[in-house]
Amino acid sequence: MKKNAIHPDPGYYSTYINLVPDVDIKTALEQSLQTLDEFDAAELEPLGNYAYGPGKWTLKNVLQHITDTERVFSFRALLFARKDVQVPPTMEQDDYAANAEIDDRSVSEILAELKAVRAASVMQFNNLSDAALLRTGMCWKTEMSVLALGFAIAGHQAHHLNILREKYLQPNSNMKVSS
C-alpha cells in the first residue's frame, strides 16, 4: 500500500511521513535500508563522539536513536496488526539516549545494528496484508495505522539523516549521507 492510503491522519508523525515519497510501504522501507548500506562507517568513525553543540546528541547517539525508535514503532505496528488492544507505552527519547551505553561502541557496530533492525522491519511489513496495514491503535494521544507507522520509520530515518548532513558533516567533506 502507498502512503496516500494512510488513515487516520497521524498528526505529529506526518512530519516524518511527509519526507517519504508516495511509494508502496515495502519499497519505502527497502529504499531506506539501501540508504543505510551507502554509509561509509569508517569515514564516519572520527565523528562518532562529535556533537554539534552543548546538550546535543553525538553522531553515535543519533544512529542509536534511529534504531531504538524503530524498535518501538515496529512493536507498536505489531500490536496493532495483531489486533492487540493494549495501548503501548510512550518513549522518552532523551532517557533512551542517556542510557544507551554507546561510548565504547563503534559507529560501524551501531550502524550494523540499525541495518539488522531495518532488515527485520522490512520483513515484518512485507508479510502484512493490506487489512493488517490499515488497522489502527493509539500512540500516546494519536490514533495511527500500521501503514503510518511503517512510513514513520522510513521518514524518521530521513529526518535524522538530514540533521546529520546539516549539523555533523562538514560542507566540503567527502563523507556521504544520502536519504
PDB file of C-alpha atoms in Angstrom:
ATOM      1  CA  MET A   1       0.000   0.000   0.000  1.00  0.00           C
ATOM      2  CA  LYS A   2       1.100   3.532  -0.744  1.00  0.00           C
ATOM      3  CA  LYS A   3       1.470   6.447   1.633  1.00  0.00           C
ATOM      4  CA  ASN A   4      -1.686   8.108   0.299  1.00  0.00           C
ATOM      5  CA  ALA A   5      -3.732   5.265   1.873  1.00  0.00           C
ATOM      6  CA  ILE A   6      -2.794   6.376   5.400  1.00  0.00           C
ATOM      7  CA  HIS A   7      -5.857   6.985   7.521  1.00  0.00           C
ATOM      8  CA  PRO A   8      -6.492   8.468  10.023  1.00  0.00           C
ATOM      9  CA  ASP A   9      -4.185  11.477   9.833  1.00  0.00           C
ATOM     10  CA  PRO A  10      -1.256  10.672  12.145  1.00  0.00           C
ATOM     11  CA  GLY A  11      -0.838  14.278  13.302  1.00  0.00           C
ATOM     12  CA  TYR A  12       2.666  14.966  14.611  1.00  0.00           C
ATOM     13  CA  TYR A  13       4.063  11.883  12.868  1.00  0.00           C
ATOM     14  CA  SER A  14       3.243  13.444   9.485  1.00  0.00           C
ATOM     15  CA  THR A  15       6.440  15.457   9.933  1.00  0.00           C
ATOM     16  CA  TYR A  16       8.346  12.235   9.296  1.00  0.00           C
ATOM     17  CA  ILE A  17       5.907  10.599   6.888  1.00  0.00           C
ATOM     18  CA  ASN A  18       5.969  13.619   4.560  1.00  0.00           C
ATOM     19  CA  LEU A  19       9.702  13.039   3.980  1.00  0.00           C
ATOM     20  CA  VAL A  20       8.960   9.749   2.216  1.00  0.00           C
ATOM     21  CA  PRO A  21       7.739   9.562  -1.403  1.00  0.00           C
ATOM     22  CA  ASP A  22       4.279   8.144  -2.123  1.00  0.00           C
ATOM     23  CA  VAL A  23       5.503   4.649  -2.882  1.00  0.00           C
ATOM     24  CA  ASP A  24       4.486   1.246  -1.562  1.00  0.00           C
ATOM     25  CA  ILE A  25       5.482   0.733   2.089  1.00  0.00           C
ATOM     26  CA  LYS A  26       7.650  -2.221   1.113  1.00  0.00           C
ATOM     27  CA  THR A  27       9.549  -0.049  -1.371  1.00  0.00           C
ATOM     28  CA  ALA A  28       9.919   2.793   1.137  1.00  0.00           C
ATOM     29  CA  LEU A  29      11.467   0.530   3.761  1.00  0.00           C
ATOM     30  CA  GLU A  30      13.707  -1.280   1.272  1.00  0.00           C
ATOM     31  CA  GLN A  31      14.951   2.063  -0.106  1.00  0.00           C
ATOM     32  CA  SER A  32      15.680   3.260   3.430  1.00  0.00           C
ATOM     33  CA  LEU A  33      17.728   0.114   4.018  1.00  0.00           C
ATOM     34  CA  GLN A  34      19.651   0.742   0.789  1.00  0.00           C
ATOM     35  CA  THR A  35      20.403   4.240   2.057  1.00  0.00           C
ATOM     36  CA  LEU A  36      21.950   2.750   5.188  1.00  0.00           C
ATOM     37  CA  ASP A  37      24.051   0.431   3.025  1.00  0.00           C
ATOM     38  CA  GLU A  38      25.570   3.532   1.384  1.00  0.00           C
ATOM     39  CA  PHE A  39      27.094   4.718   4.670  1.00  0.00           C
ATOM     40  CA  ASP A  40      30.851   4.505   4.919  1.00  0.00           C
ATOM     41  CA  ALA A  41      31.149   3.770   8.619  1.00  0.00           C
ATOM     42  CA  ALA A  42      34.953   4.009   8.526  1.00  0.00           C
ATOM     43  CA  GLU A  43      34.731   7.595   7.258  1.00  0.00           C
ATOM     44  CA  LEU A  44      32.089   8.477   9.856  1.00  0.00           C
ATOM     45  CA  GLU A  45      34.044   6.889  12.729  1.00  0.00           C
ATOM     46  CA  PRO A  46      36.084  10.036  13.582  1.00  0.00           C
ATOM     47  CA  LEU A  47      32.809  11.902  14.085  1.00  0.00           C
ATOM     48  CA  GLY A  48      31.221   9.216  16.265  1.00  0.00           C
ATOM     49  CA  ASN A  49      31.533  11.171  19.508  1.00  0.00           C
ATOM     50  CA  TYR A  50      31.003  14.592  17.909  1.00  0.00           C
ATOM     51  CA  ALA A  51      28.012  16.690  18.988  1.00  0.00           C
ATOM     52  CA  TYR A  52      27.432  19.977  17.156  1.00  0.00           C
ATOM     53  CA  GLY A  53      26.502  21.868  20.322  1.00  0.00           C
ATOM     54  CA  PRO A  54      26.141  21.637  24.085  1.00  0.00           C
ATOM     55  CA  GLY A  55      23.372  19.264  25.087  1.00  0.00           C
ATOM     56  CA  LYS A  56      23.104  17.821  21.559  1.00  0.00           C
ATOM     57  CA  TRP A  57      23.497  14.152  20.804  1.00  0.00           C
ATOM     58  CA  THR A  58      26.639  12.687  19.302  1.00  0.00           C
ATOM     59  CA  LEU A  59      26.550  11.119  15.844  1.00  0.00           C
ATOM     60  CA  LYS A  60      26.526   7.703  17.547  1.00  0.00           C
ATOM     61  CA  ASN A  61      23.579   8.803  19.712  1.00  0.00           C
ATOM     62  CA  VAL A  62      21.647   9.837  16.600  1.00  0.00           C
ATOM     63  CA  LEU A  63      22.210   6.466  14.918  1.00  0.00           C
ATOM     64  CA  GLN A  64      21.255   4.594  18.100  1.00  0.00           C
ATOM     65  CA  HIS A  65      18.163   6.812  18.454  1.00  0.00           C
ATOM     66  CA  ILE A  66      17.017   5.833  14.966  1.00  0.00           C
ATOM     67  CA  THR A  67      17.434   2.171  15.952  1.00  0.00           C
ATOM     68  CA  ASP A  68      15.660   2.487  19.290  1.00  0.00           C
ATOM     69  CA  THR A  69      12.758   4.432  17.796  1.00  0.00           C
ATOM     70  CA  GLU A  70      12.376   1.909  15.021  1.00  0.00           C
ATOM     71  CA  ARG A  71      12.117  -0.906  17.543  1.00  0.00           C
ATOM     72  CA  VAL A  72       9.368   0.969  19.376  1.00  0.00           C
ATOM     73  CA  PHE A  73       7.470   1.825  16.173  1.00  0.00           C
ATOM     74  CA  SER A  74       7.780  -1.760  14.901  1.00  0.00           C
ATOM     75  CA  PHE A  75       6.461  -3.114  18.187  1.00  0.00           C
ATOM     76  CA  ARG A  76       3.502  -0.753  18.026  1.00  0.00           C
ATOM     77  CA  ALA A  77       2.846  -1.841  14.438  1.00  0.00           C
ATOM     78  CA  LEU A  78       2.908  -5.483  15.516  1.00  0.00           C
ATOM     79  CA  LEU A  79       0.433  -4.823  18.340  1.00  0.00           C
ATOM     80  CA  PHE A  80      -1.977  -3.031  16.013  1.00  0.00           C
ATOM     81  CA  ALA A  81      -1.582  -5.539  13.156  1.00  0.00           C
ATOM     82  CA  ARG A  82      -2.393  -8.413  15.525  1.00  0.00           C
ATOM     83  CA  LYS A  83      -5.413  -6.557  16.969  1.00  0.00           C
ATOM     84  CA  ASP A  84      -3.856  -6.351  20.426  1.00  0.00           C
ATOM     85  CA  VAL A  85      -5.904  -3.749  22.303  1.00  0.00           C
ATOM     86  CA  GLN A  86      -3.134  -2.733  24.692  1.00  0.00           C
ATOM     87  CA  VAL A  87      -2.011   0.870  24.485  1.00  0.00           C
ATOM     88  CA  PRO A  88       1.766   0.732  24.069  1.00  0.00           C
ATOM     89  CA  PRO A  89       3.851   2.833  26.437  1.00  0.00           C
ATOM     90  CA  THR A  90       5.337   6.130  25.377  1.00  0.00           C
ATOM     91  CA  MET A  91       9.025   6.517  24.660  1.00  0.00           C
ATOM     92  CA  GLU A  92      11.122   9.198  26.333  1.00  0.00           C
ATOM     93  CA  GLN A  93      13.865   9.629  23.742  1.00  0.00           C
ATOM     94  CA  ASP A  94      16.242  11.548  25.991  1.00  0.00           C
ATOM     95  CA  ASP A  95      16.125   8.797  28.625  1.00  0.00           C
ATOM     96  CA  TYR A  96      16.826   6.214  25.927  1.00  0.00           C
ATOM     97  CA  ALA A  97      19.780   8.247  24.668  1.00  0.00           C
ATOM     98  CA  ALA A  98      21.163   8.811  28.173  1.00  0.00           C
ATOM     99  CA  ASN A  99      21.038   5.071  28.900  1.00  0.00           C
ATOM    100  CA  ALA A 100      22.154   3.657  25.547  1.00  0.00           C
ATOM    101  CA  GLU A 101      25.700   2.955  26.794  1.00  0.00           C
ATOM    102  CA  ILE A 102      27.299   3.516  23.406  1.00  0.00           C
ATOM    103  CA  ASP A 103      30.553   5.225  24.414  1.00  0.00           C
ATOM    104  CA  ASP A 104      32.599   2.065  23.853  1.00  0.00           C
ATOM    105  CA  ARG A 105      30.800   1.087  20.648  1.00  0.00           C
ATOM    106  CA  SER A 106      31.987   1.989  17.176  1.00  0.00           C
ATOM    107  CA  VAL A 107      29.945   3.728  14.514  1.00  0.00           C
ATOM    108  CA  SER A 108      30.312   0.561  12.453  1.00  0.00           C
ATOM    109  CA  GLU A 109      28.794  -1.563  15.215  1.00  0.00           C
ATOM    110  CA  ILE A 110      25.880   0.817  15.802  1.00  0.00           C
ATOM    111  CA  LEU A 111      25.230   1.073  12.070  1.00  0.00           C
ATOM    112  CA  ALA A 112      25.266  -2.734  11.735  1.00  0.00           C
ATOM    113  CA  GLU A 113      22.636  -2.954  14.481  1.00  0.00           C
ATOM    114  CA  LEU A 114      20.484  -0.340  12.739  1.00  0.00           C
ATOM    115  CA  LYS A 115      20.711  -2.263   9.451  1.00  0.00           C
ATOM    116  CA  ALA A 116      19.722  -5.502  11.178  1.00  0.00           C
ATOM    117  CA  VAL A 117      16.724  -3.845  12.813  1.00  0.00           C
ATOM    118  CA  ARG A 118      15.723  -2.286   9.476  1.00  0.00           C
ATOM    119  CA  ALA A 119      16.033  -5.636   7.708  1.00  0.00           C
ATOM    120  CA  ALA A 120      13.711  -7.119  10.341  1.00  0.00           C
ATOM    121  CA  SER A 121      11.238  -4.263   9.803  1.00  0.00           C
ATOM    122  CA  VAL A 122      11.323  -4.828   6.047  1.00  0.00           C
ATOM    123  CA  MET A 123      10.421  -8.482   6.621  1.00  0.00           C
ATOM    124  CA  GLN A 124       7.735  -7.574   9.157  1.00  0.00           C
ATOM    125  CA  PHE A 125       5.980  -5.140   6.809  1.00  0.00           C
ATOM    126  CA  ASN A 126       6.472  -7.384   3.745  1.00  0.00           C
ATOM    127  CA  ASN A 127       4.390 -10.023   5.477  1.00  0.00           C
ATOM    128  CA  LEU A 128       1.427  -7.848   6.482  1.00  0.00           C
ATOM    129  CA  SER A 129      -1.781  -7.919   4.476  1.00  0.00           C
ATOM    130  CA  ASP A 130      -3.496  -4.745   3.329  1.00  0.00           C
ATOM    131  CA  ALA A 131      -6.116  -5.328   6.019  1.00  0.00           C
ATOM    132  CA  ALA A 132      -3.406  -5.510   8.706  1.00  0.00           C
ATOM    133  CA  LEU A 133      -1.720  -2.345   7.362  1.00  0.00           C
ATOM    134  CA  LEU A 134      -4.981  -0.440   7.790  1.00  0.00           C
ATOM    135  CA  ARG A 135      -5.531  -1.491  11.416  1.00  0.00           C
ATOM    136  CA  THR A 136      -5.050   1.233  13.986  1.00  0.00           C
ATOM    137  CA  GLY A 137      -4.118   1.770  17.597  1.00  0.00           C
ATOM    138  CA  MET A 138      -3.117   4.570  19.925  1.00  0.00           C
ATOM    139  CA  CYS A 139       0.387   6.040  20.003  1.00  0.00           C
ATOM    140  CA  TRP A 140       0.190   8.231  23.059  1.00  0.00           C
ATOM    141  CA  LYS A 141      -2.672  10.572  22.086  1.00  0.00           C
ATOM    142  CA  THR A 142      -2.629   9.847  18.358  1.00  0.00           C
ATOM    143  CA  GLU A 143      -4.529   7.130  16.536  1.00  0.00           C
ATOM    144  CA  MET A 144      -2.219   5.619  13.936  1.00  0.00           C
ATOM    145  CA  SER A 145      -2.426   2.884  11.378  1.00  0.00           C
ATOM    146  CA  VAL A 146       0.171   0.179  10.927  1.00  0.00           C
ATOM    147  CA  LEU A 147       0.826   1.719   7.493  1.00  0.00           C
ATOM    148  CA  ALA A 148       1.506   5.128   9.058  1.00  0.00           C
ATOM    149  CA  LEU A 149       3.965   3.548  11.486  1.00  0.00           C
ATOM    150  CA  GLY A 150       5.858   1.935   8.602  1.00  0.00           C
ATOM    151  CA  PHE A 151       6.178   5.243   6.803  1.00  0.00           C
ATOM    152  CA  ALA A 152       7.099   6.943  10.083  1.00  0.00           C
ATOM    153  CA  ILE A 153      10.018   4.503  10.408  1.00  0.00           C
ATOM    154  CA  ALA A 154      11.368   5.462   6.972  1.00  0.00           C
ATOM    155  CA  GLY A 155      10.649   9.162   7.480  1.00  0.00           C
ATOM    156  CA  HIS A 156      12.199   9.271  10.947  1.00  0.00           C
ATOM    157  CA  GLN A 157      15.420   7.965   9.432  1.00  0.00           C
ATOM    158  CA  ALA A 158      15.262  10.555   6.613  1.00  0.00           C
ATOM    159  CA  HIS A 159      14.695  13.317   9.187  1.00  0.00           C
ATOM    160  CA  HIS A 160      17.763  12.354  11.191  1.00  0.00           C
ATOM    161  CA  LEU A 161      19.956  11.813   8.130  1.00  0.00           C
ATOM    162  CA  ASN A 162      19.061  15.370   7.096  1.00  0.00           C
ATOM    163  CA  ILE A 163      20.245  16.564  10.513  1.00  0.00           C
ATOM    164  CA  LEU A 164      23.467  14.568  10.151  1.00  0.00           C
ATOM    165  CA  ARG A 165      24.088  16.207   6.782  1.00  0.00           C
ATOM    166  CA  GLU A 166      23.361  19.716   8.049  1.00  0.00           C
ATOM    167  CA  LYS A 167      24.885  19.657  11.526  1.00  0.00           C
ATOM    168  CA  TYR A 168      27.525  16.938  11.693  1.00  0.00           C
ATOM    169  CA  LEU A 169      29.198  16.688   8.310  1.00  0.00           C
ATOM    170  CA  GLN A 170      31.398  19.434   7.002  1.00  0.00           C
ATOM    171  CA  PRO A 171      30.184  21.036   3.741  1.00  0.00           C
ATOM    172  CA  ASN A 172      33.400  20.097   1.922  1.00  0.00           C
ATOM    173  CA  SER A 173      33.622  16.632   3.411  1.00  0.00           C
ATOM    174  CA  ASN A 174      33.914  13.569   1.184  1.00  0.00           C
ATOM    175  CA  MET A 175      31.599  11.758   3.577  1.00  0.00           C
ATOM    176  CA  LYS A 176      28.211  10.985   2.077  1.00  0.00           C
ATOM    177  CA  VAL A 177      24.953  10.565   3.900  1.00  0.00           C
ATOM    178  CA  SER A 178      22.045  10.247   1.478  1.00  0.00           C
ATOM    179  CA  SER A 179      18.361   9.812   2.167  1.00  0.00           C
TER     180      SER A 179
END
